[in-house]
Coordinates of C-alpha atoms in Angstrom, one line a residue:
M1 CA 11.5 -41.9 42.3
T2 CA 8.8 -39.1 42.2
T3 CA 9.6 -35.5 42.1
S4 CA 7.2 -33.0 43.7
T5 CA 9.3 -29.9 44.0
P6 CA 11.8 -28.3 40.9
I7 CA 15.2 -29.3 41.7
P8 CA 18.0 -26.4 40.8
S9 CA 20.9 -27.7 38.8
P10 CA 24.2 -27.0 40.1
T11 CA 25.9 -27.8 37.3
Q12 CA 24.2 -25.8 34.4
D13 CA 26.8 -23.7 32.3
R14 CA 26.0 -20.3 32.6
V15 CA 26.5 -18.0 29.9
D16 CA 27.7 -14.0 30.0
D17 CA 24.8 -11.5 30.2
A18 CA 25.8 -10.2 26.6
T19 CA 25.9 -14.0 25.0
L20 CA 22.2 -14.4 26.6
R21 CA 20.8 -10.9 25.5
R22 CA 22.3 -12.1 21.8
A23 CA 20.5 -15.4 22.2
I24 CA 17.4 -13.9 23.1
A25 CA 17.3 -11.4 20.6
A26 CA 18.0 -13.9 17.9
S27 CA 15.4 -16.3 18.9
A28 CA 12.6 -13.3 19.6
L29 CA 13.3 -11.9 15.7
G30 CA 12.8 -15.0 14.4
N31 CA 9.5 -15.3 16.2
A32 CA 8.7 -11.7 15.0
T33 CA 9.1 -12.1 11.6
E34 CA 7.1 -15.3 11.2
W35 CA 4.0 -13.3 13.5
F36 CA 4.9 -9.9 11.2
D37 CA 3.6 -12.2 8.1
Y38 CA 0.5 -12.8 10.0
G39 CA 0.1 -9.6 10.4
I40 CA 0.2 -7.9 7.0
Y41 CA -1.7 -10.7 5.6
A42 CA -4.6 -11.1 7.9
Y43 CA -4.9 -6.7 7.8
G44 CA -4.5 -6.9 4.3
V45 CA -6.2 -9.6 3.2
T46 CA -8.7 -7.2 0.9
Y47 CA -6.2 -5.7 -1.2
I48 CA -4.2 -9.2 -1.6
S49 CA -7.3 -10.8 -2.5
A50 CA -8.3 -8.1 -5.1
A51 CA -5.0 -7.9 -6.7
L52 CA -4.2 -11.7 -6.6
F53 CA -7.9 -13.6 -7.3
P54 CA -10.8 -13.7 -9.8
G55 CA -14.2 -13.1 -8.8
D56 CA -16.2 -10.7 -6.9
V57 CA -15.2 -9.4 -3.3
D58 CA -16.4 -12.0 -1.2
D59 CA -15.3 -15.0 -3.1
A60 CA -12.1 -13.5 -3.4
V61 CA -11.5 -12.8 0.0
L62 CA -12.8 -16.7 0.7
F63 CA -9.9 -17.8 -1.6
A64 CA -7.3 -15.4 0.0
L65 CA -8.5 -16.7 3.6
A66 CA -8.1 -20.3 2.5
T67 CA -4.5 -19.9 1.2
F68 CA -4.0 -18.2 4.4
A69 CA -5.0 -21.6 6.1
I70 CA -2.7 -23.7 3.8
S71 CA 0.4 -22.6 5.4
F72 CA -1.1 -24.2 8.7
L73 CA -1.8 -27.6 6.7
V74 CA 2.2 -28.3 6.1
R75 CA 3.3 -27.2 9.6
P76 CA 3.6 -30.8 10.9
L77 CA 5.7 -31.6 7.4
G78 CA 7.8 -28.9 8.8
G79 CA 8.0 -30.1 12.3
L80 CA 9.1 -33.8 11.3
F81 CA 11.5 -32.5 9.0
W82 CA 13.3 -29.5 10.8
G83 CA 12.9 -31.1 14.3
P84 CA 14.8 -34.1 13.6
L85 CA 17.4 -32.0 11.9
G86 CA 17.7 -29.5 14.9
D87 CA 18.7 -32.6 17.1
R88 CA 20.8 -34.0 14.8
L89 CA 22.9 -31.0 13.5
G90 CA 22.1 -28.0 16.1
R91 CA 19.6 -25.4 16.7
K92 CA 21.3 -21.9 15.1
S93 CA 21.9 -23.8 11.7
V94 CA 18.4 -25.0 11.5
L95 CA 17.2 -21.4 12.9
A96 CA 19.4 -19.6 10.3
L97 CA 17.6 -21.1 7.6
T98 CA 14.0 -21.3 8.6
I99 CA 14.0 -17.2 9.4
L100 CA 15.6 -16.8 5.7
L101 CA 12.7 -19.2 3.8
M102 CA 10.4 -17.4 5.9
S103 CA 11.0 -13.9 5.3
G104 CA 12.3 -14.7 1.5
A105 CA 8.5 -16.3 0.8
T106 CA 6.9 -13.2 2.6
L107 CA 9.0 -10.7 0.8
A108 CA 8.3 -12.9 -2.8
V109 CA 4.4 -12.5 -1.6
G110 CA 5.0 -8.9 -2.5
L111 CA 6.1 -9.2 -5.7
I112 CA 3.9 -11.6 -7.1
P113 CA 2.3 -10.0 -10.5
S114 CA -1.5 -9.6 -9.9
Y115 CA -4.1 -11.8 -11.4
A116 CA -5.2 -9.1 -14.1
Q117 CA -1.6 -9.4 -15.3
I118 CA -0.6 -13.4 -15.2
G119 CA -3.9 -14.8 -14.3
W120 CA -3.9 -18.0 -12.5
G121 CA -0.5 -18.0 -11.8
A122 CA -1.2 -15.3 -9.2
P123 CA -3.3 -17.3 -6.5
A124 CA -0.7 -20.3 -7.7
L125 CA 2.7 -18.6 -6.8
L126 CA 0.7 -17.4 -3.4
I127 CA -0.3 -21.2 -2.7
A128 CA 3.3 -21.8 -3.6
L129 CA 4.7 -19.1 -1.0
R130 CA 2.5 -20.1 1.5
M131 CA 3.3 -23.4 1.8
V132 CA 6.9 -22.1 2.0
Q133 CA 6.1 -19.9 5.1
G134 CA 4.0 -22.9 6.9
F135 CA 7.1 -25.2 6.4
S136 CA 9.6 -23.0 7.2
T137 CA 7.5 -21.7 10.3
G138 CA 7.2 -25.9 11.2
G139 CA 10.7 -25.7 12.4
E140 CA 11.1 -22.1 13.7
Y141 CA 9.0 -21.7 16.4
G142 CA 9.8 -25.2 18.1
G143 CA 13.6 -24.2 17.7
A144 CA 13.4 -20.5 18.7
A145 CA 11.9 -22.1 21.9
T146 CA 14.6 -24.3 22.3
F147 CA 17.3 -22.0 21.5
M148 CA 16.1 -19.7 24.1
A149 CA 15.5 -22.3 26.5
E150 CA 18.8 -23.8 26.4
Y151 CA 20.5 -20.7 26.7
A152 CA 18.4 -19.3 29.6
P153 CA 19.7 -19.9 33.2
D154 CA 17.2 -22.5 34.7
D155 CA 16.3 -20.1 37.4
R156 CA 15.3 -17.6 35.0
R157 CA 14.0 -19.7 32.1
G158 CA 10.3 -18.4 32.5
F159 CA 11.5 -14.4 32.4
Y160 CA 13.9 -14.9 29.4
G161 CA 11.2 -17.1 27.5
S162 CA 8.9 -14.5 27.9
F163 CA 10.7 -12.2 25.3
L164 CA 9.9 -15.0 22.7
E165 CA 6.2 -14.0 23.1
F166 CA 7.2 -10.6 23.4
G167 CA 8.7 -10.8 19.7
T168 CA 5.2 -12.8 18.7
L169 CA 3.1 -9.8 19.7
A170 CA 5.3 -7.2 18.7
G171 CA 5.9 -8.7 15.2
F172 CA 2.1 -9.3 14.8
S173 CA 1.6 -5.2 15.8
F174 CA 4.3 -3.9 13.5
G175 CA 2.6 -5.7 10.7
A176 CA -1.0 -4.5 11.5
V177 CA -0.2 -1.2 12.2
L178 CA 2.2 -0.9 9.0
M179 CA -0.7 -2.4 6.8
L180 CA -3.4 0.0 8.6
G181 CA -0.6 3.0 8.3
F182 CA -0.3 2.7 4.8
S183 CA -4.2 2.3 4.0
L184 CA -4.3 5.4 6.2
L185 CA -1.6 7.3 4.4
L186 CA -2.1 5.9 0.6
G187 CA -6.1 5.7 0.4
D188 CA -7.8 2.8 -0.9
A189 CA -7.1 3.3 -4.4
A190 CA -3.5 3.2 -4.1
M191 CA -3.7 0.4 -1.6
H192 CA -5.2 -1.8 -4.1
D193 CA -3.2 -0.8 -7.0
W194 CA 0.6 -1.1 -4.9
G195 CA 0.8 -0.2 -1.5
W196 CA -0.4 -3.3 -0.1
R197 CA 2.9 -4.7 -1.1
I198 CA 5.3 -2.5 0.5
P199 CA 4.7 -4.2 4.1
F200 CA 5.8 -7.8 2.7
L201 CA 8.9 -5.9 1.8
V202 CA 10.0 -5.0 4.9
A203 CA 10.2 -8.6 5.8
A204 CA 13.5 -9.0 3.6
P205 CA 15.6 -6.7 6.0
M206 CA 14.2 -8.3 9.4
G207 CA 15.0 -11.9 8.1
L208 CA 18.7 -11.1 6.9
V209 CA 19.0 -9.3 10.7
G210 CA 17.7 -12.2 12.0
M211 CA 20.0 -14.9 10.2
Y212 CA 23.1 -12.6 10.6
L213 CA 22.1 -12.9 14.7
R214 CA 21.7 -16.1 14.4
S215 CA 24.6 -17.4 12.3
R216 CA 27.0 -15.3 14.5
M217 CA 26.1 -17.3 18.1
E218 CA 27.3 -20.7 19.3
D219 CA 25.1 -23.5 19.6
T220 CA 23.6 -24.1 22.7
P221 CA 25.6 -25.1 25.6
V222 CA 23.2 -28.2 26.3
F223 CA 23.3 -29.2 22.9
R224 CA 27.0 -28.8 22.6
E225 CA 27.4 -30.5 25.8
Q226 CA 25.5 -33.4 24.4
A227 CA 27.8 -33.6 21.3
I228 CA 30.7 -33.9 23.1
E229 CA 29.3 -36.8 24.9
G230 CA 27.9 -38.3 21.5
S231 CA 24.4 -39.1 22.3
G232 CA 22.7 -38.2 19.3
S233 CA 19.2 -37.6 18.3
P234 CA 17.4 -41.2 18.1
P235 CA 14.8 -42.2 15.0
L236 CA 11.7 -40.8 15.1
R237 CA 10.1 -44.3 16.0
I238 CA 11.9 -44.0 19.1
L239 CA 10.7 -40.6 19.7
M240 CA 7.1 -42.0 19.3
R241 CA 7.8 -44.9 21.3
D242 CA 9.3 -43.6 24.4
H243 CA 8.4 -40.1 24.6
W244 CA 4.6 -40.1 23.7
R245 CA 3.4 -38.6 27.5
P246 CA 5.0 -35.2 26.7
M247 CA 4.1 -35.0 23.0
L248 CA 0.1 -35.9 24.4
V249 CA 0.6 -33.2 27.3
V250 CA 2.2 -30.5 24.7
S251 CA -0.6 -31.3 22.1
G252 CA -3.3 -30.9 24.5
L253 CA -1.9 -28.0 26.0
V254 CA -1.7 -26.4 22.8
V255 CA -5.3 -27.0 21.9
A256 CA -6.2 -24.2 24.7
L257 CA -3.4 -22.1 23.6
N258 CA -4.0 -21.8 20.0
V259 CA -7.7 -21.7 19.9
V260 CA -7.6 -19.0 22.4
N261 CA -4.5 -17.4 20.5
Y262 CA -5.7 -17.0 17.0
T263 CA -9.2 -16.6 18.1
L264 CA -8.0 -13.3 19.4
L265 CA -5.2 -12.4 17.3
S266 CA -6.6 -13.4 14.0
Y267 CA -10.5 -13.3 14.1
M268 CA -11.2 -10.7 16.2
P269 CA -11.1 -8.1 13.9
T270 CA -13.4 -9.9 11.6
Y271 CA -16.0 -10.8 14.2
L272 CA -15.6 -6.7 15.9
Q273 CA -17.0 -6.0 12.3
R274 CA -19.4 -8.4 11.4
R275 CA -20.8 -9.5 14.4
I276 CA -20.5 -6.3 16.6
G277 CA -20.8 -3.9 14.2
L278 CA -17.9 -1.8 14.8
S279 CA -16.4 0.1 11.7
P280 CA -13.2 -1.6 9.8
D281 CA -10.8 0.8 11.2
E282 CA -12.2 0.0 14.7
A283 CA -12.3 -3.3 14.6
L284 CA -8.3 -3.1 13.4
M285 CA -7.3 -0.8 16.3
V286 CA -8.8 -2.9 19.2
P287 CA -6.4 -6.0 18.7
I288 CA -3.5 -3.5 18.3
I289 CA -4.5 -1.9 21.2
G290 CA -4.9 -5.1 23.1
M291 CA -1.8 -6.7 22.0
V292 CA 0.5 -3.7 23.2
F293 CA -1.3 -4.0 26.6
M294 CA -0.4 -8.0 27.1
M295 CA 3.2 -7.2 26.0
V296 CA 3.6 -4.9 29.1
F297 CA 2.9 -8.0 31.2
L298 CA 4.8 -10.5 29.5
P299 CA 7.9 -10.3 31.3
F300 CA 5.8 -9.8 34.3
A301 CA 4.3 -13.2 34.1
G302 CA 7.3 -14.6 32.8
H303 CA 9.3 -13.7 36.3
L304 CA 6.5 -14.9 38.7
S305 CA 6.3 -18.4 36.8
D306 CA 10.0 -18.8 37.9
R307 CA 9.3 -18.0 41.8
I308 CA 5.8 -19.8 42.0
G309 CA 6.0 -22.4 38.9
R310 CA 4.5 -23.0 35.3
K311 CA 1.4 -25.4 36.1
P312 CA -0.1 -22.3 38.6
M313 CA 0.4 -20.0 35.6
W314 CA -1.3 -22.2 33.6
R315 CA -4.1 -23.2 36.0
L316 CA -4.9 -19.5 36.7
S317 CA -4.9 -18.8 33.0
L318 CA -7.0 -21.4 32.0
I319 CA -9.6 -21.3 34.9
G320 CA -9.7 -17.7 34.3
L321 CA -10.4 -17.8 31.1
L322 CA -13.2 -20.5 31.4
L323 CA -14.7 -18.1 33.9
G324 CA -14.5 -14.9 32.0
I325 CA -14.4 -15.5 28.1
V326 CA -18.6 -15.3 27.9
P327 CA -19.0 -12.1 30.2
L328 CA -16.2 -10.2 28.5
Y329 CA -17.2 -11.1 25.1
M330 CA -20.8 -9.6 26.3
V331 CA -18.7 -6.1 27.6
M332 CA -17.2 -6.3 23.6
A333 CA -20.8 -6.5 22.4
T334 CA -21.2 -3.0 24.0
G335 CA -19.0 -0.9 21.6
F336 CA -15.8 0.5 20.7
V337 CA -14.9 1.1 24.2
G338 CA -16.5 -2.1 25.7
A339 CA -14.6 -4.0 22.6
I340 CA -11.2 -2.8 24.2
I341 CA -11.9 -3.5 27.8
G342 CA -13.1 -6.6 26.9
F343 CA -10.0 -7.6 24.5
A344 CA -7.6 -6.2 27.0
L345 CA -8.8 -8.2 30.1
L346 CA -9.2 -11.6 27.6
G347 CA -5.4 -10.8 26.8
L348 CA -4.6 -10.3 30.6
L349 CA -5.9 -13.9 31.4
Y350 CA -4.1 -15.6 28.6
V351 CA -0.9 -13.8 29.3
P352 CA 0.2 -16.5 32.0
Q353 CA -0.2 -19.0 29.0
L354 CA 1.5 -17.2 26.4
A355 CA 4.3 -15.7 28.5
T356 CA 5.6 -19.4 29.8
I357 CA 5.3 -21.5 26.5
S358 CA 9.3 -21.4 25.9
A359 CA 10.1 -22.3 29.5
T360 CA 7.2 -25.0 29.9
F361 CA 7.4 -27.2 26.4
P362 CA 11.4 -27.6 25.9
A363 CA 11.4 -28.5 29.3
L364 CA 9.2 -31.2 29.2
F365 CA 11.6 -33.3 26.3
P366 CA 15.1 -34.6 27.2
T367 CA 18.0 -32.7 25.0
P368 CA 18.3 -35.1 22.3
V369 CA 14.4 -35.4 21.1
R370 CA 13.7 -31.8 22.6
F371 CA 13.5 -29.8 19.0
A372 CA 11.8 -32.7 17.2
G373 CA 9.7 -33.4 20.0
F374 CA 8.6 -29.9 20.7
A375 CA 8.3 -28.9 17.0
I376 CA 6.2 -32.2 15.8
A377 CA 3.8 -32.1 19.3
Y378 CA 3.0 -28.2 19.0
N379 CA 2.9 -28.1 14.8
M380 CA 0.4 -31.2 14.9
S381 CA -2.0 -29.5 17.3
T382 CA -1.5 -26.2 15.8
S383 CA -2.3 -27.5 12.4
L384 CA -5.9 -29.0 13.3
F385 CA -7.0 -26.5 16.3
G386 CA -5.2 -23.1 15.9
G387 CA -5.1 -22.3 12.4
T388 CA -8.6 -23.6 11.9
A389 CA -9.7 -21.9 15.1
P390 CA -11.5 -18.7 12.9
A391 CA -13.3 -20.6 10.6
I392 CA -14.6 -23.1 13.4
G393 CA -15.5 -19.7 15.4
S394 CA -17.3 -17.9 12.1
G395 CA -19.0 -21.5 11.0
L396 CA -20.8 -22.1 14.4
I397 CA -22.0 -18.6 14.4
S398 CA -23.9 -19.3 10.9
A399 CA -25.1 -22.8 12.0
T400 CA -26.1 -21.7 15.3
G401 CA -27.4 -17.7 14.9
N402 CA -25.3 -17.2 18.4
D403 CA -22.8 -15.0 18.3
L404 CA -21.2 -16.4 21.7
M405 CA -20.2 -19.8 19.7
P406 CA -16.6 -18.6 19.5
A407 CA -16.3 -18.0 23.8
F408 CA -18.0 -21.4 23.8
Y409 CA -15.1 -22.9 21.5
M410 CA -12.7 -21.4 23.5
M411 CA -14.3 -22.5 26.9
I412 CA -14.2 -26.3 25.5
A413 CA -10.6 -25.5 24.5
C414 CA -9.9 -24.6 27.9
V415 CA -11.3 -27.5 29.4
V416 CA -8.5 -29.8 27.2
G417 CA -5.9 -27.8 28.4
L418 CA -7.1 -28.5 32.1
V419 CA -6.8 -32.0 31.7
S420 CA -3.6 -32.1 30.3
L421 CA -2.0 -29.5 32.7
R422 CA -2.9 -32.4 35.5
F423 CA -0.4 -34.7 33.7
M424 CA 2.4 -31.9 33.2
P425 CA 5.2 -31.9 35.8
E426 CA 6.4 -28.9 36.9
T427 CA 9.7 -27.8 35.3
A428 CA 10.3 -24.5 36.9
G429 CA 13.8 -24.4 38.4
R430 CA 15.0 -27.8 36.8
S431 CA 17.6 -28.6 34.7
L432 CA 17.0 -29.1 31.1
H433 CA 19.5 -32.0 31.5
E434 CA 17.0 -33.9 33.3
N435 CA 13.6 -36.2 31.9
V436 CA 11.2 -34.8 34.1
F437 CA 8.7 -37.7 32.7
A438 CA 10.8 -40.2 33.4
D439 CA 11.4 -39.0 36.8
R440 CA 7.5 -38.9 37.3
M441 CA 6.9 -41.9 36.1
G442 CA 9.6 -43.6 38.3
T443 CA 11.8 -45.1 36.0

């Protein structure tokens, strides 16, 4: 049959409000820990490079940024490892391990001896720890989104799922504010000497709290039902053979999602400082203000997607960005106030995508392959297009001399997203027990 409208599930197990709140907190805190690491690394890269790498300032920063990108190269391996394991052993067991690995690796970065103390051992340790972080992240996001989606009621999955992305922005903002705050409080000399290490140490208690919350939860009702029925996770070759359609759709949507995401959150401070001429402090403040603005609208966008559907939200965001990116980049080029306004409006156009990720993507896969399918497709696309977006944007400017090239690259990504959206079935209100692609194909 062909399904054109969402079909509510009359049989879904509903959990009590307290359990649902704990599930949301357990999922969101892990995502916040992941992005906390990105925030402190992105905002502390000057200090990290000076402490752990040799050479002059420019060379050391380049090495540090390349090391940051290494984590994205191993994320697909993490997805291939953790995804099938999460479908076989359960969501909560994998998530308890991934948050512990992530936070432990972040803590360890703050304890690495300097290059002056151990020479090339310092960058070697940083590279190893970034690989651990990337490997664990390969299972963290797909697992957290799956965990939250499988706990949330079908008719409110968008609203509750939006809090996972609230955790994303909260973690990144907290890391950025912490690094910026210590920089202003301690001064440049102390930050280079020892102050940059303090934010990395904060990851330890965040990880321990997250692991505690996750270990205290039961696995999701949907997964427990599957376990009782005895329908285990199929081999990877079956996933690739029978579920390539949702994997392609997710991969295409993630191109749009993460080119925009990493350009706005990771590359924007560098762009504003080097291309627009803002001071270092102003360039760091603009994304923080913009992210706080975005956080306000995330739950509203998630709730709206429960009422009108995921596809209209994505279509609104992609078309809005396609039309608005270049004008808003030009607004940002007018100065500090213009940069705040332009970034905030770009963020607002991006929110309908961001708010609905964990409601949209897990629902495209049936339960036995949900964790693996989502984790593998998401991380493959993120590795190729998300983590590389800042470098590509900067490289295109250098090659052409046109400061709007990152905007044009984002527009191309949005076109890819619109093409992929054409093939995505609507999932709002539908039970996670359904195979939405099987219904669409009439099988």
